[in-house]
mmCIF file of C-alpha atoms and ligand atoms in Angstrom:
data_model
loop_
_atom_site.group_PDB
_atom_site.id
_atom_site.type_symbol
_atom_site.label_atom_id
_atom_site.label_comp_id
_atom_site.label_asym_id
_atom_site.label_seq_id
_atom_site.Cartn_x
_atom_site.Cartn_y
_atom_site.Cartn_z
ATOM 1 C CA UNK A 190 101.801 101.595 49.865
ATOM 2 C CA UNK A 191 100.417 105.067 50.265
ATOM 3 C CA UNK A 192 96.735 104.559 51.658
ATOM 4 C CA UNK A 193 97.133 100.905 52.467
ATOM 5 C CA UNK A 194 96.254 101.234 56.045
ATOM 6 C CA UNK A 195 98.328 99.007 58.826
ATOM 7 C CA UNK A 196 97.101 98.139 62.113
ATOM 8 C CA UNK A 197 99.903 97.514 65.158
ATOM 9 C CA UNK A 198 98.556 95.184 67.550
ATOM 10 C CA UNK A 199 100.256 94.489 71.036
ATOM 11 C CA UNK A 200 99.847 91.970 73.186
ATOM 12 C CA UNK A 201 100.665 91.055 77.000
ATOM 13 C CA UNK A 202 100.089 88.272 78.821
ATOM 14 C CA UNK A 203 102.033 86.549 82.025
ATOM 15 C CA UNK A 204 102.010 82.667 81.195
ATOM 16 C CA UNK A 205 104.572 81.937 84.158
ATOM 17 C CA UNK A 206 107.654 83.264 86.286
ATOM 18 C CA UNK A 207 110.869 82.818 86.661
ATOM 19 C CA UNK A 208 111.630 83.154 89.369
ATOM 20 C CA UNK A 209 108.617 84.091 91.477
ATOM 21 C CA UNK A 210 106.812 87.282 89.787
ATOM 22 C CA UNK A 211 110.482 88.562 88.200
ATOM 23 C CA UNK A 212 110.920 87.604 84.824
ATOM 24 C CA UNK A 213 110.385 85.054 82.362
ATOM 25 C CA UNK A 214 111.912 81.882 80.615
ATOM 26 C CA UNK A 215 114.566 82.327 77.475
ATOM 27 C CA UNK A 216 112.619 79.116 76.071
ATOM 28 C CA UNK A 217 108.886 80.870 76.045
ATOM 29 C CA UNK A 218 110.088 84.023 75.016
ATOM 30 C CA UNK A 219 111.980 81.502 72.086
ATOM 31 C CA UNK A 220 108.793 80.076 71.127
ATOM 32 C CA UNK A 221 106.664 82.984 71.169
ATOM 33 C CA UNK A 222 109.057 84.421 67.908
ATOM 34 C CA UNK A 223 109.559 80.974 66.580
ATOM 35 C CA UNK A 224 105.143 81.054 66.653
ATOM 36 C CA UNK A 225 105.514 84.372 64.975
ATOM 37 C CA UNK A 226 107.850 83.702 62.826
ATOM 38 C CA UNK A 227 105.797 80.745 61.189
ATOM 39 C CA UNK A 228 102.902 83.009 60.767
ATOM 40 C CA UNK A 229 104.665 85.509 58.992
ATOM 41 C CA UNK A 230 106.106 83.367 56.734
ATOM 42 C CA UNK A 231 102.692 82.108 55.963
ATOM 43 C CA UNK A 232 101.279 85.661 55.555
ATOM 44 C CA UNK A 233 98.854 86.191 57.900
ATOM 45 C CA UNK A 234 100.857 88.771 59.460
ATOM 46 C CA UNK A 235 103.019 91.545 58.061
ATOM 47 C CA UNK A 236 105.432 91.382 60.859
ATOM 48 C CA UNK A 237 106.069 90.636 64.255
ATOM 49 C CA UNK A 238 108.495 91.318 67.259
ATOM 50 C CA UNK A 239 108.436 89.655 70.743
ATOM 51 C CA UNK A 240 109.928 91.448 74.100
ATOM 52 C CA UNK A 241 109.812 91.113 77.164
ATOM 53 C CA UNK A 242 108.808 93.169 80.495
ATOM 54 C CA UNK A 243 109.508 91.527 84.144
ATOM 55 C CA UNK A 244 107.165 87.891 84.007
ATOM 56 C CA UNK A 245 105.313 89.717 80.935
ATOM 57 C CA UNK A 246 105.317 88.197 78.252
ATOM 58 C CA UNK A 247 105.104 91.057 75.135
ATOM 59 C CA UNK A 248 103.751 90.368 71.364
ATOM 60 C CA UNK A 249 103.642 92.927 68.804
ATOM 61 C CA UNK A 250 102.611 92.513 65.640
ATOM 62 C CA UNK A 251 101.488 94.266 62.302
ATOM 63 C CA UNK A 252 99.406 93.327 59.974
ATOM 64 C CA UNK A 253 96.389 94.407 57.391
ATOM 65 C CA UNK A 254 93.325 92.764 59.321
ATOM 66 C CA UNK A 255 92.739 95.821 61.342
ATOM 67 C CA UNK A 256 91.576 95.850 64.988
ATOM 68 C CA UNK A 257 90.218 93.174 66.946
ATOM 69 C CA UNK A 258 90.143 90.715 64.142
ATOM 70 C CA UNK A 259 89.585 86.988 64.776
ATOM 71 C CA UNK A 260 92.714 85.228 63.377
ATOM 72 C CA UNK A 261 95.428 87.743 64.615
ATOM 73 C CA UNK A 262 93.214 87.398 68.016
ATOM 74 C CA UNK A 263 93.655 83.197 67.629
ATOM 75 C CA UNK A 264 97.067 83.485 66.630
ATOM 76 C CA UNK A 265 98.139 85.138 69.755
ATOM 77 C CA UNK A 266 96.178 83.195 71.442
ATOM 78 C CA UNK A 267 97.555 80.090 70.103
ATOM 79 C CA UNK A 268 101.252 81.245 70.755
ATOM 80 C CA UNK A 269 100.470 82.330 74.591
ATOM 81 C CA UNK A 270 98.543 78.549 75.297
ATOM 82 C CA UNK A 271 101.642 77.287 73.613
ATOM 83 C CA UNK A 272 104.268 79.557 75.695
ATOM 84 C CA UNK A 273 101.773 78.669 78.779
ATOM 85 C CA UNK A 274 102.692 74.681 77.930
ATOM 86 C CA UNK A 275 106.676 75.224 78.333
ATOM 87 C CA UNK A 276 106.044 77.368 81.186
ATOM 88 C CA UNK A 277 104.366 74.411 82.329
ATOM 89 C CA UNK A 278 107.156 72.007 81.602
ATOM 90 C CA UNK A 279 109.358 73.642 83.788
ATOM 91 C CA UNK A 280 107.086 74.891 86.363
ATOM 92 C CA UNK A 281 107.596 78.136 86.017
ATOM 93 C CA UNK A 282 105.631 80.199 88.433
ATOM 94 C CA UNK A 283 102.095 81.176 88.268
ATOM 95 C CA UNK A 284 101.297 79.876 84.959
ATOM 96 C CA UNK A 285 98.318 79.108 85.004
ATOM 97 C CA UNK A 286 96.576 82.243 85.772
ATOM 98 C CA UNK A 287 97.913 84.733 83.157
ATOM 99 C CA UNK A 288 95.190 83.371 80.611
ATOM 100 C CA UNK A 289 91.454 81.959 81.214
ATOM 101 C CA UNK A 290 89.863 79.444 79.169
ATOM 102 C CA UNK A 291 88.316 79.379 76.381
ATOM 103 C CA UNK A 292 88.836 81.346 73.589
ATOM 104 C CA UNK A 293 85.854 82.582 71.353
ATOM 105 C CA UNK A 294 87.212 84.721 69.138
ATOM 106 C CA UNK A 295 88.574 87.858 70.471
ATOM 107 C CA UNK A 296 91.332 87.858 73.731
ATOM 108 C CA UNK A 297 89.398 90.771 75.295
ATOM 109 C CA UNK A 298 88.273 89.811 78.846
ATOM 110 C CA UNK A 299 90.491 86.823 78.628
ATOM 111 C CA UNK A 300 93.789 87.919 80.476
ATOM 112 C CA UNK A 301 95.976 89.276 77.739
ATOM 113 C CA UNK A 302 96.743 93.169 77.513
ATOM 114 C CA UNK A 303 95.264 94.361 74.087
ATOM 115 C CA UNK A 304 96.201 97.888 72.419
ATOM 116 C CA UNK A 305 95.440 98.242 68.691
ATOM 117 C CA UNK A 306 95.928 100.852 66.480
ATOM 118 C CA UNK A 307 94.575 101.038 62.672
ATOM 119 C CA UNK A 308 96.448 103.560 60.644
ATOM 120 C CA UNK A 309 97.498 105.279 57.125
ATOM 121 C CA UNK A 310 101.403 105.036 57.306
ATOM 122 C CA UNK A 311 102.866 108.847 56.850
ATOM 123 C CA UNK A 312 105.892 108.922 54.905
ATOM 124 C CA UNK A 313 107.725 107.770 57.566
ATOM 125 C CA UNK A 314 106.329 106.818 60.792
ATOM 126 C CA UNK A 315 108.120 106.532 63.884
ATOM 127 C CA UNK A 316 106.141 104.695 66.673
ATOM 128 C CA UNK A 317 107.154 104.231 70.604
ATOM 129 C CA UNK A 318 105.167 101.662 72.586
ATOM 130 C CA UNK A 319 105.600 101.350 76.566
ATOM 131 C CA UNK A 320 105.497 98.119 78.493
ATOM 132 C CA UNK A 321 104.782 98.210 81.794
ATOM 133 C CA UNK A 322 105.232 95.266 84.782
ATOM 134 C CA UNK A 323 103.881 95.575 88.627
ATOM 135 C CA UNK A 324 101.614 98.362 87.962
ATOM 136 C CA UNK A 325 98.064 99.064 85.858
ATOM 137 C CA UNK A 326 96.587 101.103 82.977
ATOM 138 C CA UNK A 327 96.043 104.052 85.642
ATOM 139 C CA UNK A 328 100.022 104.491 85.540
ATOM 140 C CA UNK A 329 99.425 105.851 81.539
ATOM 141 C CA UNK A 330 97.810 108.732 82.937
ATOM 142 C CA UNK A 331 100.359 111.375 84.271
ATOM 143 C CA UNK A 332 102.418 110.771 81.294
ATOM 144 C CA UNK A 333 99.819 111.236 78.442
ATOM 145 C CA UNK A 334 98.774 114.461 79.752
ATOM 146 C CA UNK A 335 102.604 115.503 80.087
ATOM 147 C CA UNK A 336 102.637 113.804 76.573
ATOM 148 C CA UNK A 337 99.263 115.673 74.747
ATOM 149 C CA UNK A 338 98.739 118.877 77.280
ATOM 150 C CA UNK A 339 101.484 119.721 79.048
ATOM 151 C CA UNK A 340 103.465 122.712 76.975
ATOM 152 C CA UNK A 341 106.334 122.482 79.757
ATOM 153 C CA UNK A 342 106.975 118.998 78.919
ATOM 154 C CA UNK A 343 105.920 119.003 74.982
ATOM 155 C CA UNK A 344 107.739 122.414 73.358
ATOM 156 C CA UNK A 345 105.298 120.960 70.217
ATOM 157 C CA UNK A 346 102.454 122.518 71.936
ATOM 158 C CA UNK A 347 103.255 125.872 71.505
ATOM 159 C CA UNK A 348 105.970 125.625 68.375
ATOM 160 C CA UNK A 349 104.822 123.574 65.979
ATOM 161 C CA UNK A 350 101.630 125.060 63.799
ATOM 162 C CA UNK A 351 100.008 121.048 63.290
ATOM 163 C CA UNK A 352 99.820 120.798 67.242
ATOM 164 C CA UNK A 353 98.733 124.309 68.243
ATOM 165 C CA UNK A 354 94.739 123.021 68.752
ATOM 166 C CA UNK A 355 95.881 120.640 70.939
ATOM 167 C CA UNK A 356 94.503 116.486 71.627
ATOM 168 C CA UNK A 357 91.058 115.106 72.374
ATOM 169 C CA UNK A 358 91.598 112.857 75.523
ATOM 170 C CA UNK A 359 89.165 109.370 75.451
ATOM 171 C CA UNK A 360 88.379 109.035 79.490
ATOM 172 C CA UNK A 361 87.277 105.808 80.843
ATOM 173 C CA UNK A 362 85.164 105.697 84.187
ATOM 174 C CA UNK A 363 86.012 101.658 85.054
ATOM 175 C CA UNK A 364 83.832 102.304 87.840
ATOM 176 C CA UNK A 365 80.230 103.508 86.237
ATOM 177 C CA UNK A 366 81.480 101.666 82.754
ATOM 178 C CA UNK A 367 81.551 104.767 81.012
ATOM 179 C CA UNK A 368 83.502 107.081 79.121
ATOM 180 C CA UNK A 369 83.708 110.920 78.065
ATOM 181 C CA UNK A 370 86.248 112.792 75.175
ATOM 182 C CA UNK A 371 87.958 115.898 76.913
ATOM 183 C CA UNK A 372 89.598 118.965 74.725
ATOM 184 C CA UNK A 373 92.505 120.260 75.334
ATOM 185 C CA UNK A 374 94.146 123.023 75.863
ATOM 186 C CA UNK A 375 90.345 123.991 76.779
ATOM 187 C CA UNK A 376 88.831 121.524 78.625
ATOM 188 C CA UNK A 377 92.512 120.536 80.454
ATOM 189 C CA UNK A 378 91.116 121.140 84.192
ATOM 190 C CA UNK A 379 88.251 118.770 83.320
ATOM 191 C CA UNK A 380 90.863 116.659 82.570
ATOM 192 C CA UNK A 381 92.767 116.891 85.570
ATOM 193 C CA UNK A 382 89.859 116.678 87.758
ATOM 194 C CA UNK A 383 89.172 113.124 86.581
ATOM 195 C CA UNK A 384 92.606 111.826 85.155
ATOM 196 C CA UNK A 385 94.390 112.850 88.841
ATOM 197 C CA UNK A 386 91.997 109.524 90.505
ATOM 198 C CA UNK A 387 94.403 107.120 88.562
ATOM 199 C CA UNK A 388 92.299 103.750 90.150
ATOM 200 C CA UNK A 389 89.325 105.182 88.496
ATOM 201 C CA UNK A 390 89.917 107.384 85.340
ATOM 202 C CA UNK A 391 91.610 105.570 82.908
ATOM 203 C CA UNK A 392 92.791 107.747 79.572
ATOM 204 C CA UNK A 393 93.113 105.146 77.007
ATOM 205 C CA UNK A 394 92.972 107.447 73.809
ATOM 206 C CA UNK A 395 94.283 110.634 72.762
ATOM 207 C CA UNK A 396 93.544 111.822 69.365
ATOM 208 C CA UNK A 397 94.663 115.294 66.888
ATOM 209 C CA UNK A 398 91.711 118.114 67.403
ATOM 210 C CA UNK A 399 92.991 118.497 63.617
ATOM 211 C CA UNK A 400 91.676 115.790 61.726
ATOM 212 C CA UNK A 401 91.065 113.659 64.385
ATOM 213 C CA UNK A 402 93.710 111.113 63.810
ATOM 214 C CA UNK A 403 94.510 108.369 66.652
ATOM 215 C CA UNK A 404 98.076 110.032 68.310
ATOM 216 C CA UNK A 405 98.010 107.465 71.266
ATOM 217 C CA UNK A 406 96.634 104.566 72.801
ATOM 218 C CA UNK A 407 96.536 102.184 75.779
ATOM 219 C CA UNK A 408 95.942 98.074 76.574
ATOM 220 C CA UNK A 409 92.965 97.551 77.607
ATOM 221 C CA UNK A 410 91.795 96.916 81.528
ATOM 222 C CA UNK A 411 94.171 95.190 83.924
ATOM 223 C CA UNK A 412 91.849 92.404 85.661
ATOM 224 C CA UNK A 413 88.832 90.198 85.558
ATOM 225 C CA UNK A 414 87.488 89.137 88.679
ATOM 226 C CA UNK A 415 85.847 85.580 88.807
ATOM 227 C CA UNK A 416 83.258 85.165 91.334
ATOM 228 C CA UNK A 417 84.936 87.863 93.475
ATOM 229 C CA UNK A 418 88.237 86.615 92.976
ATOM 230 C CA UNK A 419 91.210 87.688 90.695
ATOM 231 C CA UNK A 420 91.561 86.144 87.645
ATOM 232 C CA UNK A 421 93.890 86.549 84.983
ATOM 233 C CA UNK A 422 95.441 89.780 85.131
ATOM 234 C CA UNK A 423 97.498 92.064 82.788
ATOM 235 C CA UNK A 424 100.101 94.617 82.784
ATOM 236 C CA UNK A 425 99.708 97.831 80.704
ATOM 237 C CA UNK A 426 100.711 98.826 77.451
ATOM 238 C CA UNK A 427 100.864 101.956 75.673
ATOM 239 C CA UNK A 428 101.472 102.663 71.824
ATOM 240 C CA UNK A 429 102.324 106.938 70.703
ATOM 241 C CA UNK A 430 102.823 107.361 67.833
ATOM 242 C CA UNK A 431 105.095 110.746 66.662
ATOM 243 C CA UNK A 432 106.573 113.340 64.644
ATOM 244 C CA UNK A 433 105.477 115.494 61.832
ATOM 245 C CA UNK A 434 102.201 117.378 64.061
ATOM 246 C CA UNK A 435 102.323 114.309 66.805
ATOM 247 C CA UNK A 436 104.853 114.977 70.017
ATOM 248 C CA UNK A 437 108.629 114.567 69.076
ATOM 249 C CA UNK A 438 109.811 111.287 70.102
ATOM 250 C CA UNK A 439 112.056 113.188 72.626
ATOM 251 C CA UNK A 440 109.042 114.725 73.821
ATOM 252 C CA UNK A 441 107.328 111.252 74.221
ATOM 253 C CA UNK A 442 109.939 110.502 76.357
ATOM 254 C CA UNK A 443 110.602 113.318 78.430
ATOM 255 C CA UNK A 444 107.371 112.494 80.272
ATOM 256 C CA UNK A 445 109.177 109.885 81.915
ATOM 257 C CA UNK A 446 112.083 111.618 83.271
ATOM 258 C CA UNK A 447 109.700 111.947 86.162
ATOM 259 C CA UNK A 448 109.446 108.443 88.303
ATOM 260 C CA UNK A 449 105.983 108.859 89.076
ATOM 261 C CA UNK A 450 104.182 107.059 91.986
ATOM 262 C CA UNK A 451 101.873 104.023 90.505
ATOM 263 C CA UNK A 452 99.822 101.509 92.089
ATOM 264 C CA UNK A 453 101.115 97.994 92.282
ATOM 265 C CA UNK A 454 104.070 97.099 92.976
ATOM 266 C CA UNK A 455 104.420 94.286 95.936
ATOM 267 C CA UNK A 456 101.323 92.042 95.978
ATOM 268 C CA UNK A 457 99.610 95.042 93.464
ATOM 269 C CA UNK A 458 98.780 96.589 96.842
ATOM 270 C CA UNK A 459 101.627 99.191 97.173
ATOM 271 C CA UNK A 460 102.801 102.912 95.431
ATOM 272 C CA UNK A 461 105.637 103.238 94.144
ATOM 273 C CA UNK A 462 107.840 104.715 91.574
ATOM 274 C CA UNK A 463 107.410 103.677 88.157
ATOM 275 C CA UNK A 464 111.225 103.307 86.964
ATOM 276 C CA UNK A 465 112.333 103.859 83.527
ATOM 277 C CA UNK A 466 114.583 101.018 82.234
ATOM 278 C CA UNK A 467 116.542 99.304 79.152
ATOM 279 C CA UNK A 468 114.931 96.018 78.532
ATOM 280 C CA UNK A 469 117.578 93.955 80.232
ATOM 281 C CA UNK A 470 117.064 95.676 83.641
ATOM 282 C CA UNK A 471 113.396 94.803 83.437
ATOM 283 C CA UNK A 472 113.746 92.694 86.580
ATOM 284 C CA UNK A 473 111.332 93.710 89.346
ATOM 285 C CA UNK A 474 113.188 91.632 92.398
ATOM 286 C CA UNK A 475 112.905 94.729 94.949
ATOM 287 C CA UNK A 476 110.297 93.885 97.342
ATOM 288 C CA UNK A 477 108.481 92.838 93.586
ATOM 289 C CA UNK A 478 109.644 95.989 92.219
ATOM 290 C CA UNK A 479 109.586 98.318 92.252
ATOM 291 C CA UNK A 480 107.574 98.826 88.812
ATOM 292 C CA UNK A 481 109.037 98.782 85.885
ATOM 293 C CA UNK A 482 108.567 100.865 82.402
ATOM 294 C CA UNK A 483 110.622 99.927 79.028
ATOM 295 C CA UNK A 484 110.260 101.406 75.851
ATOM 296 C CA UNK A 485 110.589 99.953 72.104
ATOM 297 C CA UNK A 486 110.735 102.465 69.215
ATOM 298 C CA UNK A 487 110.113 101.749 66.264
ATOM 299 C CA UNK A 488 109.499 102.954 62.162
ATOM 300 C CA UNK A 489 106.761 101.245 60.565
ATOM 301 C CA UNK A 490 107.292 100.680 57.225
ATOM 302 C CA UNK A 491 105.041 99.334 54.327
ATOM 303 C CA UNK A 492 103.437 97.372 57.653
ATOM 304 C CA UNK A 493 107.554 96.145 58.642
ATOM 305 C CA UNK A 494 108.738 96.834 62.347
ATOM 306 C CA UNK A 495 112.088 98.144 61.940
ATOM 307 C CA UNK A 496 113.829 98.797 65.094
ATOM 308 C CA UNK A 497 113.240 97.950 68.371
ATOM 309 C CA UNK A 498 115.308 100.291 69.554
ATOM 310 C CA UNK A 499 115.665 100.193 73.590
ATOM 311 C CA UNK A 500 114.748 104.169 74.189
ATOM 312 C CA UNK A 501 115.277 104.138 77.866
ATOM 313 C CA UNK A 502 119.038 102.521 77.201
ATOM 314 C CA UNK A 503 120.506 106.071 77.786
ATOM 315 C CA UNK A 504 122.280 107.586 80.103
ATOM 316 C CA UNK A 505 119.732 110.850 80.047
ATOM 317 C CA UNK A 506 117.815 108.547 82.101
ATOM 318 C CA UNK A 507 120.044 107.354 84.859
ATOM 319 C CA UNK A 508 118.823 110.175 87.322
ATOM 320 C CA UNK A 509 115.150 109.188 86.866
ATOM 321 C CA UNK A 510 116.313 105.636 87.843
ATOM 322 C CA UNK A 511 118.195 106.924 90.877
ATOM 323 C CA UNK A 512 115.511 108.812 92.132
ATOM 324 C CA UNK A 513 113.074 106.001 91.394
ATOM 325 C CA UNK A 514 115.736 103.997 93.740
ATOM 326 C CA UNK A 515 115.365 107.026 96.210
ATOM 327 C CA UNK A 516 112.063 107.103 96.369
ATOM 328 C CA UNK A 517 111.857 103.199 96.733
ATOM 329 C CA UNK A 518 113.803 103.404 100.317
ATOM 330 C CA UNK A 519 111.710 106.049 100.953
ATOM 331 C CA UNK A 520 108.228 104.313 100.490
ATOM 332 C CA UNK A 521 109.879 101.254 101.784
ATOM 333 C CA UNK A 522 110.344 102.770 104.963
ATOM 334 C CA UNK A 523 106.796 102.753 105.672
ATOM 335 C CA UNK A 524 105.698 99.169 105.501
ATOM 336 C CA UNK A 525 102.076 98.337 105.297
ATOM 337 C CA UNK A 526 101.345 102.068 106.612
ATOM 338 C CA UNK A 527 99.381 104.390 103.804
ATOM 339 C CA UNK A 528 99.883 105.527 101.166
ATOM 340 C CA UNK A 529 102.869 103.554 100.535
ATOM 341 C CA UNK A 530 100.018 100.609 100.896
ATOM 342 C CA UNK A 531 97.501 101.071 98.574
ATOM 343 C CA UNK A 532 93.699 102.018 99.840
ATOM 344 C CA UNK A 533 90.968 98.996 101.452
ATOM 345 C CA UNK A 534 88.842 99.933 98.285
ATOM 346 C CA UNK A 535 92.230 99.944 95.537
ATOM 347 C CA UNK A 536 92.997 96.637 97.323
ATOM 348 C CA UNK A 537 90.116 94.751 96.195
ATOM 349 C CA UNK A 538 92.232 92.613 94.076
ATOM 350 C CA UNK A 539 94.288 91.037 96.947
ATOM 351 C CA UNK A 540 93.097 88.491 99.714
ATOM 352 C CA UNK A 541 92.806 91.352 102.280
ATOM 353 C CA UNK A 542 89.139 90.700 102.674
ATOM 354 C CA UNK A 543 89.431 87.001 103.441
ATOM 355 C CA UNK A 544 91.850 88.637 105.865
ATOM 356 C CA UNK A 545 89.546 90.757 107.418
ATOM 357 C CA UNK A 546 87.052 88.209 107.574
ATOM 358 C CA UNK A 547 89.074 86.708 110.306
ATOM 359 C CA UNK A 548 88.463 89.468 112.875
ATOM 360 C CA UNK A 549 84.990 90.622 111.429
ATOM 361 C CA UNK A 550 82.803 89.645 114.505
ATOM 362 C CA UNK A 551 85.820 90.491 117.263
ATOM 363 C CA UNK A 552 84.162 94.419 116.644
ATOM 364 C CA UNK A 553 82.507 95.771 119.373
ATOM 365 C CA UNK A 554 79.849 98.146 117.929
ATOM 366 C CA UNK A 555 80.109 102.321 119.564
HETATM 367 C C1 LIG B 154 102.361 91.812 91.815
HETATM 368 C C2 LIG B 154 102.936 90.464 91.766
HETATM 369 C C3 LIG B 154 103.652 89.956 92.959
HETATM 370 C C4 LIG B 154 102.812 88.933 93.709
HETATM 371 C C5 LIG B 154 103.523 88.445 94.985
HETATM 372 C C6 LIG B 154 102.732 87.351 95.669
HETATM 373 O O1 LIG B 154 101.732 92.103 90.602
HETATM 374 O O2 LIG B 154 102.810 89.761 90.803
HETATM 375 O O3 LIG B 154 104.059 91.001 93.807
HETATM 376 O O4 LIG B 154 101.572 89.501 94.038
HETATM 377 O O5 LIG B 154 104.783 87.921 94.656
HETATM 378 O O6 LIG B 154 102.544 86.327 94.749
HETATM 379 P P1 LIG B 154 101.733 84.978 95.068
HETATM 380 O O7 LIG B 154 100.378 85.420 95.561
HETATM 381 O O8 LIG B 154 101.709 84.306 93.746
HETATM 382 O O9 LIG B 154 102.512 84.244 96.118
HETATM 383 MG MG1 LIG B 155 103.015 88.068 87.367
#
């Protein structure tokens, strides 16, 4: 299968709680592979594999379509209406909003998390892909540039000849709509500069300076707001893939040995520490939290997903976990006070406006 190229495609979508915002039902998750598992058999897709992250619901799949291509994109949709029915059933909660009506060919802008990656399979190639719950695509960034640009977190960098000219960094400004490709190791305090405003710079690619292959990339943006409301929303997902000139797998995961702070969290209005765990401790019931991480490695071979295996299910990780649960008292401890509670302008998401409204003509003008 030497040039055959396969595209991984992941998808996330929240069709309903149980209970509350935690996790998800045994029976949805059930027919989301049982969905899968009838489409593989017919051939449409190579191969498939369905997880779970807190109330997310997670669908990867491989195939030979490549990126955003129409039946893989009605095929997941089909499985997530169909997940969205049971949830229904049984009341689960929230299930209506994870997914807006009506599909027209591609599940961009629709409410699902979409991350695609079209590639040449290497002899052997090992892929790890990140789900995320109660945070957004912003939380990516710290670790990609630990990941890509950071020799004191990737001993790649400096050691092995294939990474020496370092990773091309896609940027996207969700504010202006807009995007810009950074080099590093020159361009890293560029980088920095914009990747450090997490609710604003989004990396969502990262790519070999030699020969420009696709190392990395994210799910794309977390919410669509319908006439000034929320909509459907997403959680974020990451696919890296590694070895043999891309970061070591260990390397990959070193980056989160750190608990970094992310947005979300408790109404998605709150920082907090994004906590690194095996995927039956993805269960966000702390104050909604606080956020979770879980990681699925994998080898892809001849388009097959063998694996998962459940990379944060080690003990080398247990510290990062305690000091997430450190830093979670910590934050706690200061209610709806900043920065534990997110900014007025990273808050547009939540009903603090209709809040505000209340008391909007009790000001006294100075
Ligand atoms: C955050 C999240 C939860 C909810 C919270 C309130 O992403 O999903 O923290 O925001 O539980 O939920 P509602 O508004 O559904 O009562
Ligand atoms: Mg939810």
């Amino acid at each position: 299968m030497a040039d055959k190229s396969t595209t991984l495609s992941i998808f996330t979508a929240d069709v309903g709680g149980l209970v509350g915002h935690v996790s998800s039902h045994p029976e949805v998750v059930d027919n989301a592979r049982e969905r899968l598992s009838s489409a593989k058999g017919k051939g449409v897709i190579s191969d498939y594999h369905v997880l779970r992250c807190g109330d997310d619901l997670e669908l990867l799949l491989t195939h030979e379509n490549g990126t955003d291509d129409r039946e893989i994109h009605q095929l997941v949709w089909n499985t997530f209406v169909s997940c969205r029915e049971i949830a229904q059933e049984l009341k689960l909660y929230a299930w209506s909003r994870g997914l807006l009506e009506e599909f027209a060919g591609n599940l961009r802008g629709l409410g699902p998390g979409v991350a695609e990656l079209e590639f040449t399979e290497r002899s052997s190639e090992p892929v790890v892909i990140f789900f995320a719950n109660k945070t957004s695509t912003g939380a990516w960034n710290l670790p990609l540039y630990r990941i890509f640009a950071d020799p004191f977190n990737t001993a790649g960098l400096i050691s092995d000849p294939a990474m020496l000219d370092g990773f091309t960094f896609t940027v996207h400004d969700i504010k202006e709509n807009r995007e810009i490709s950074l080099k590093t190791p020159e361009e890293m305090h560029l980088l920095l500069a914009l990747a450090g405003s997490t609710c604003r710079y989004i990396i969502t690619s990262v790519s070999r300076n030699t020969g420009g292959e696709t190392a990395a990339v994210i799910s794309s943006q977390k919410y669509d707001i319908i006439g000034g409301k929320p909509g459907a929303k997403c959680e974020p997902a990451l696919i890296v893939r590694c070895q043999s000139g891309f970061p070591a797998v260990g390397e990959v995961m070193e980056a989160f040995s750190l608990p970094h702070l992310v947005s979300g969290w408790m109404r998605g209005s709150h920082a907090g520490p994004l906590m690194p765990v095996p995927f039956y401790e993805a269960n966000p019931t702390r104050f909604d939290g606080p956020p979770r991480v879980i990681s699925a490695g994998f080898q892809i071979t001849d388009g097959h997903l063998i694996g998962p295996h459940d990379m944060f299910d080690d003990p080398s990780f247990d510290e990062a976990r305690k000091t997430a649960n450190k830093v979670t008292d910590y934050m706690r401890r200061h209610g709806p006070f900043q920065p534990h509670r997110l900014s007025e302008a990273e808050m547009e998401y939540s009903s603090m406006p209709i809040v505000f409204d209340r008391i909007k003509n009790r000001f006294r003008k100075l």
